């Protein structure tokens, strides 16, 4: 079973399974297809966290495909440029690209198919074309003037006739197809051994032709970004050569009859675990009521995201008090803070010796025009303001195979609005460093070699006996774990099927500072789909929520693949946007 935010990725995953491949082969092939089918949402030079369960060993692990800050990315470097925030576009915010190496590491160690077979679908679509989605057309349309005046390589690739491609037309990326073809050619020169070929492909992106193109581009080009000024990139050849994707153990909690696995505090993943721990201490009857459910989860997430911004960072550089944050006593104390009224302030926990204050009032005062930011590719809103085009985003793939393997991956970064296309590669760099603060001593403060605290946050569930149950996730930046919390509570606590839980009316808060430039907060702002009952919306307003009603079926792009205890496989995907797909046989 496979589910994804794009039908071509889900079908590609199924094709790998039908060829005799496993869930790991399927996820990798689908991940590369997403880079072609949804270039407004992710790209080859972006990043990806991958959670997986390996049935053979019974282990649940993760691949960290989040590249860190380059060696030249220091506080002094940004002070010399007179910047108090890392720009949200351009090349200054580029971390070391991590997606390719992460996919290759997973494929080498857990896949079974040859590299050529796994790359073939993406190469085919890049060369022959994919249908342009309406959201892709709008995203390019929002960037048209910027591409023409500032980033001509993007205009050449995404405005082939001088205008944005119409929905349903075909988009090709022959330069990207050639990049993969050259990589495969170099890999096959390593001989017939599958592992040797994959390692050779990794070297092309670390020290070979791809790495050379990236380093030379960053040192050669001066790129205008959201600051209005032109800057050079900070990536050098040594950064690319010196980093590799790596394995880690996930962070886990046992709740609602399952073990929930997330990436560590270099991601926002633990907020979902904190949220589930808090919900377990709330009145179950409250969750049965539409307004009570939305209020309880929204107020829970306000507390969890306040903790995220106060405590989370790369644990290789900062001491994150995860044991306390995920403890039952802490969850009980946090649950006691939730009142019938919507919180309008900032309420992180108090853990002695840990954390750094967040200037919440300053985040509330940020005042930059949303339309202007959209035209410069700022942010990662899966649900764009419905009056303006979508601009950056994320995508997702999850796979379950007949052997019991599970994979959940959330690729992002390097999308078409983030940065100029490197012409030789057919892809732009990412801008993930914009999630790091330039505040000394903050847990997410910029530092060379440090991972930005990413919003990318896939989820893996296992049964209490250790066998794998479900791989799931969604696009959405700061919304990702909000939507996943609602999904899991509806499924695990309230008994809805995965598809029913995904289709239930959705909502999200914008109360805390957004993780993306310019990091604005909207106190008590709560978006709900119009399908939320009118009386529930009235009650939420009366409780103090700054309520915004979005169109029906507009929020939440979750998908899931799962395997029940009796071996039955299942999958579910959101109908929103009419492009996600769950497929299996």
PDB file of C-alpha atoms in Angstrom, residues 5 38-43 46-49 66 87-89 135 139 143 267-268 305 308 370 373-385 388-396 409-418 430-435 452-458 473-484 508-510 512-520 554-557:
ATOM      1  CA  UNK A   5       0.393  13.883  -1.997  1.00  0.00           C
ATOM      2  CA  UNK A  38       5.720  18.861  -7.525  1.00  0.00           C
ATOM      3  CA  UNK A  39       8.679  21.237  -8.042  1.00  0.00           C
ATOM      4  CA  UNK A  40       6.788  23.961  -6.176  1.00  0.00           C
ATOM      5  CA  UNK A  41       6.836  21.719  -3.108  1.00  0.00           C
ATOM      6  CA  UNK A  42      10.245  20.039  -3.065  1.00  0.00           C
ATOM      7  CA  UNK A  43      13.381  19.559  -5.117  1.00  0.00           C
ATOM      8  CA  UNK A  46      16.172  20.006  -0.583  1.00  0.00           C
ATOM      9  CA  UNK A  47      15.954  17.773   2.472  1.00  0.00           C
ATOM     10  CA  UNK A  48      13.993  14.790   3.774  1.00  0.00           C
ATOM     11  CA  UNK A  49      13.510  13.062   7.138  1.00  0.00           C
ATOM     12  CA  UNK A  66      18.390  17.404   6.987  1.00  0.00           C
ATOM     13  CA  UNK A  87      16.403  35.713   4.482  1.00  0.00           C
ATOM     14  CA  UNK A  88      13.650  33.377   3.359  1.00  0.00           C
ATOM     15  CA  UNK A  89      14.774  33.262  -0.266  1.00  0.00           C
ATOM     16  CA  UNK A 135      -1.490  24.919  -7.659  1.00  0.00           C
ATOM     17  CA  UNK A 139       2.746  29.218  -7.787  1.00  0.00           C
ATOM     18  CA  UNK A 143       6.667  34.391  -9.194  1.00  0.00           C
ATOM     19  CA  UNK A 267      12.674  18.695  14.008  1.00  0.00           C
ATOM     20  CA  UNK A 268       9.368  19.823  15.490  1.00  0.00           C
ATOM     21  CA  UNK A 305       4.739  24.885  20.176  1.00  0.00           C
ATOM     22  CA  UNK A 308       9.280  23.877  20.760  1.00  0.00           C
ATOM     23  CA  UNK A 370       1.576  38.876   2.515  1.00  0.00           C
ATOM     24  CA  UNK A 373       6.086  37.939   0.349  1.00  0.00           C
ATOM     25  CA  UNK A 374       4.213  35.443  -1.843  1.00  0.00           C
ATOM     26  CA  UNK A 375       5.667  37.070  -4.942  1.00  0.00           C
ATOM     27  CA  UNK A 376       9.140  36.429  -3.556  1.00  0.00           C
ATOM     28  CA  UNK A 377       8.534  32.813  -2.619  1.00  0.00           C
ATOM     29  CA  UNK A 378       8.412  33.239   1.150  1.00  0.00           C
ATOM     30  CA  UNK A 379       7.132  30.633   3.546  1.00  0.00           C
ATOM     31  CA  UNK A 380       5.794  27.106   3.417  1.00  0.00           C
ATOM     32  CA  UNK A 381       1.999  27.397   3.706  1.00  0.00           C
ATOM     33  CA  UNK A 382       0.340  24.235   2.475  1.00  0.00           C
ATOM     34  CA  UNK A 383      -2.878  26.169   2.729  1.00  0.00           C
ATOM     35  CA  UNK A 384      -2.038  29.436   1.044  1.00  0.00           C
ATOM     36  CA  UNK A 385      -4.227  32.341   1.963  1.00  0.00           C
ATOM     37  CA  UNK A 388      -3.512  34.540  -3.001  1.00  0.00           C
ATOM     38  CA  UNK A 389      -1.470  31.886  -4.802  1.00  0.00           C
ATOM     39  CA  UNK A 390       0.364  29.109  -3.027  1.00  0.00           C
ATOM     40  CA  UNK A 391       4.081  29.635  -2.721  1.00  0.00           C
ATOM     41  CA  UNK A 392       6.452  27.049  -1.096  1.00  0.00           C
ATOM     42  CA  UNK A 393       5.293  23.838   0.406  1.00  0.00           C
ATOM     43  CA  UNK A 394       6.083  20.218   1.142  1.00  0.00           C
ATOM     44  CA  UNK A 395       4.961  16.764   0.026  1.00  0.00           C
ATOM     45  CA  UNK A 396       4.770  13.304   1.534  1.00  0.00           C
ATOM     46  CA  UNK A 409       9.001  10.433   4.437  1.00  0.00           C
ATOM     47  CA  UNK A 410       8.283  14.157   4.135  1.00  0.00           C
ATOM     48  CA  UNK A 411      10.498  15.713   1.435  1.00  0.00           C
ATOM     49  CA  UNK A 412      10.714  19.480   1.093  1.00  0.00           C
ATOM     50  CA  UNK A 413      13.003  22.389   0.301  1.00  0.00           C
ATOM     51  CA  UNK A 414      14.649  23.367  -2.939  1.00  0.00           C
ATOM     52  CA  UNK A 415      11.311  24.331  -4.432  1.00  0.00           C
ATOM     53  CA  UNK A 416      11.061  26.603  -7.471  1.00  0.00           C
ATOM     54  CA  UNK A 417      10.269  29.754  -5.473  1.00  0.00           C
ATOM     55  CA  UNK A 418      13.124  29.400  -2.996  1.00  0.00           C
ATOM     56  CA  UNK A 430      16.794  25.191  -0.463  1.00  0.00           C
ATOM     57  CA  UNK A 431      16.393  27.873   2.187  1.00  0.00           C
ATOM     58  CA  UNK A 432      16.006  25.829   5.383  1.00  0.00           C
ATOM     59  CA  UNK A 433      18.450  28.007   7.357  1.00  0.00           C
ATOM     60  CA  UNK A 434      15.703  30.643   7.590  1.00  0.00           C
ATOM     61  CA  UNK A 435      14.383  28.531  10.495  1.00  0.00           C
ATOM     62  CA  UNK A 452      18.045  23.914  11.468  1.00  0.00           C
ATOM     63  CA  UNK A 453      15.029  22.996  13.570  1.00  0.00           C
ATOM     64  CA  UNK A 454      12.918  21.825  10.645  1.00  0.00           C
ATOM     65  CA  UNK A 455       9.128  21.604  10.447  1.00  0.00           C
ATOM     66  CA  UNK A 456       9.361  18.349   8.464  1.00  0.00           C
ATOM     67  CA  UNK A 457       7.842  15.676  10.639  1.00  0.00           C
ATOM     68  CA  UNK A 458       6.735  12.236   9.390  1.00  0.00           C
ATOM     69  CA  UNK A 473       2.426  12.376   7.457  1.00  0.00           C
ATOM     70  CA  UNK A 474       1.384  15.565   5.718  1.00  0.00           C
ATOM     71  CA  UNK A 475       2.750  18.754   4.202  1.00  0.00           C
ATOM     72  CA  UNK A 476       2.075  22.005   6.009  1.00  0.00           C
ATOM     73  CA  UNK A 477       5.024  23.587   7.840  1.00  0.00           C
ATOM     74  CA  UNK A 478       3.861  24.426  11.361  1.00  0.00           C
ATOM     75  CA  UNK A 479       0.519  22.801  10.576  1.00  0.00           C
ATOM     76  CA  UNK A 480       1.969  19.325  10.085  1.00  0.00           C
ATOM     77  CA  UNK A 481       1.823  18.133  13.676  1.00  0.00           C
ATOM     78  CA  UNK A 482      -1.439  19.958  14.322  1.00  0.00           C
ATOM     79  CA  UNK A 483      -3.133  17.969  11.569  1.00  0.00           C
ATOM     80  CA  UNK A 484      -1.424  14.747  12.624  1.00  0.00           C
ATOM     81  CA  UNK A 508      -5.096  24.844  12.487  1.00  0.00           C
ATOM     82  CA  UNK A 509      -3.751  27.610  14.708  1.00  0.00           C
ATOM     83  CA  UNK A 510      -1.387  30.443  13.786  1.00  0.00           C
ATOM     84  CA  UNK A 512       2.887  30.995  17.638  1.00  0.00           C
ATOM     85  CA  UNK A 513       5.673  32.566  15.529  1.00  0.00           C
ATOM     86  CA  UNK A 514       5.775  30.932  12.116  1.00  0.00           C
ATOM     87  CA  UNK A 515       8.920  28.903  11.514  1.00  0.00           C
ATOM     88  CA  UNK A 516       9.495  30.669   8.197  1.00  0.00           C
ATOM     89  CA  UNK A 517      10.648  34.176   7.448  1.00  0.00           C
ATOM     90  CA  UNK A 518       9.444  36.692   8.606  1.00  0.00           C
ATOM     91  CA  UNK A 519       8.373  34.563  11.639  1.00  0.00           C
ATOM     92  CA  UNK A 520       5.118  36.376  12.353  1.00  0.00           C
ATOM     93  CA  UNK A 554      -9.185  23.081   1.896  1.00  0.00           C
ATOM     94  CA  UNK A 555      -7.002  22.241   4.923  1.00  0.00           C
ATOM     95  CA  UNK A 556      -4.970  19.059   5.618  1.00  0.00           C
ATOM     96  CA  UNK A 557      -3.193  16.818   3.098  1.00  0.00           C
TER      97      UNK A 557
END
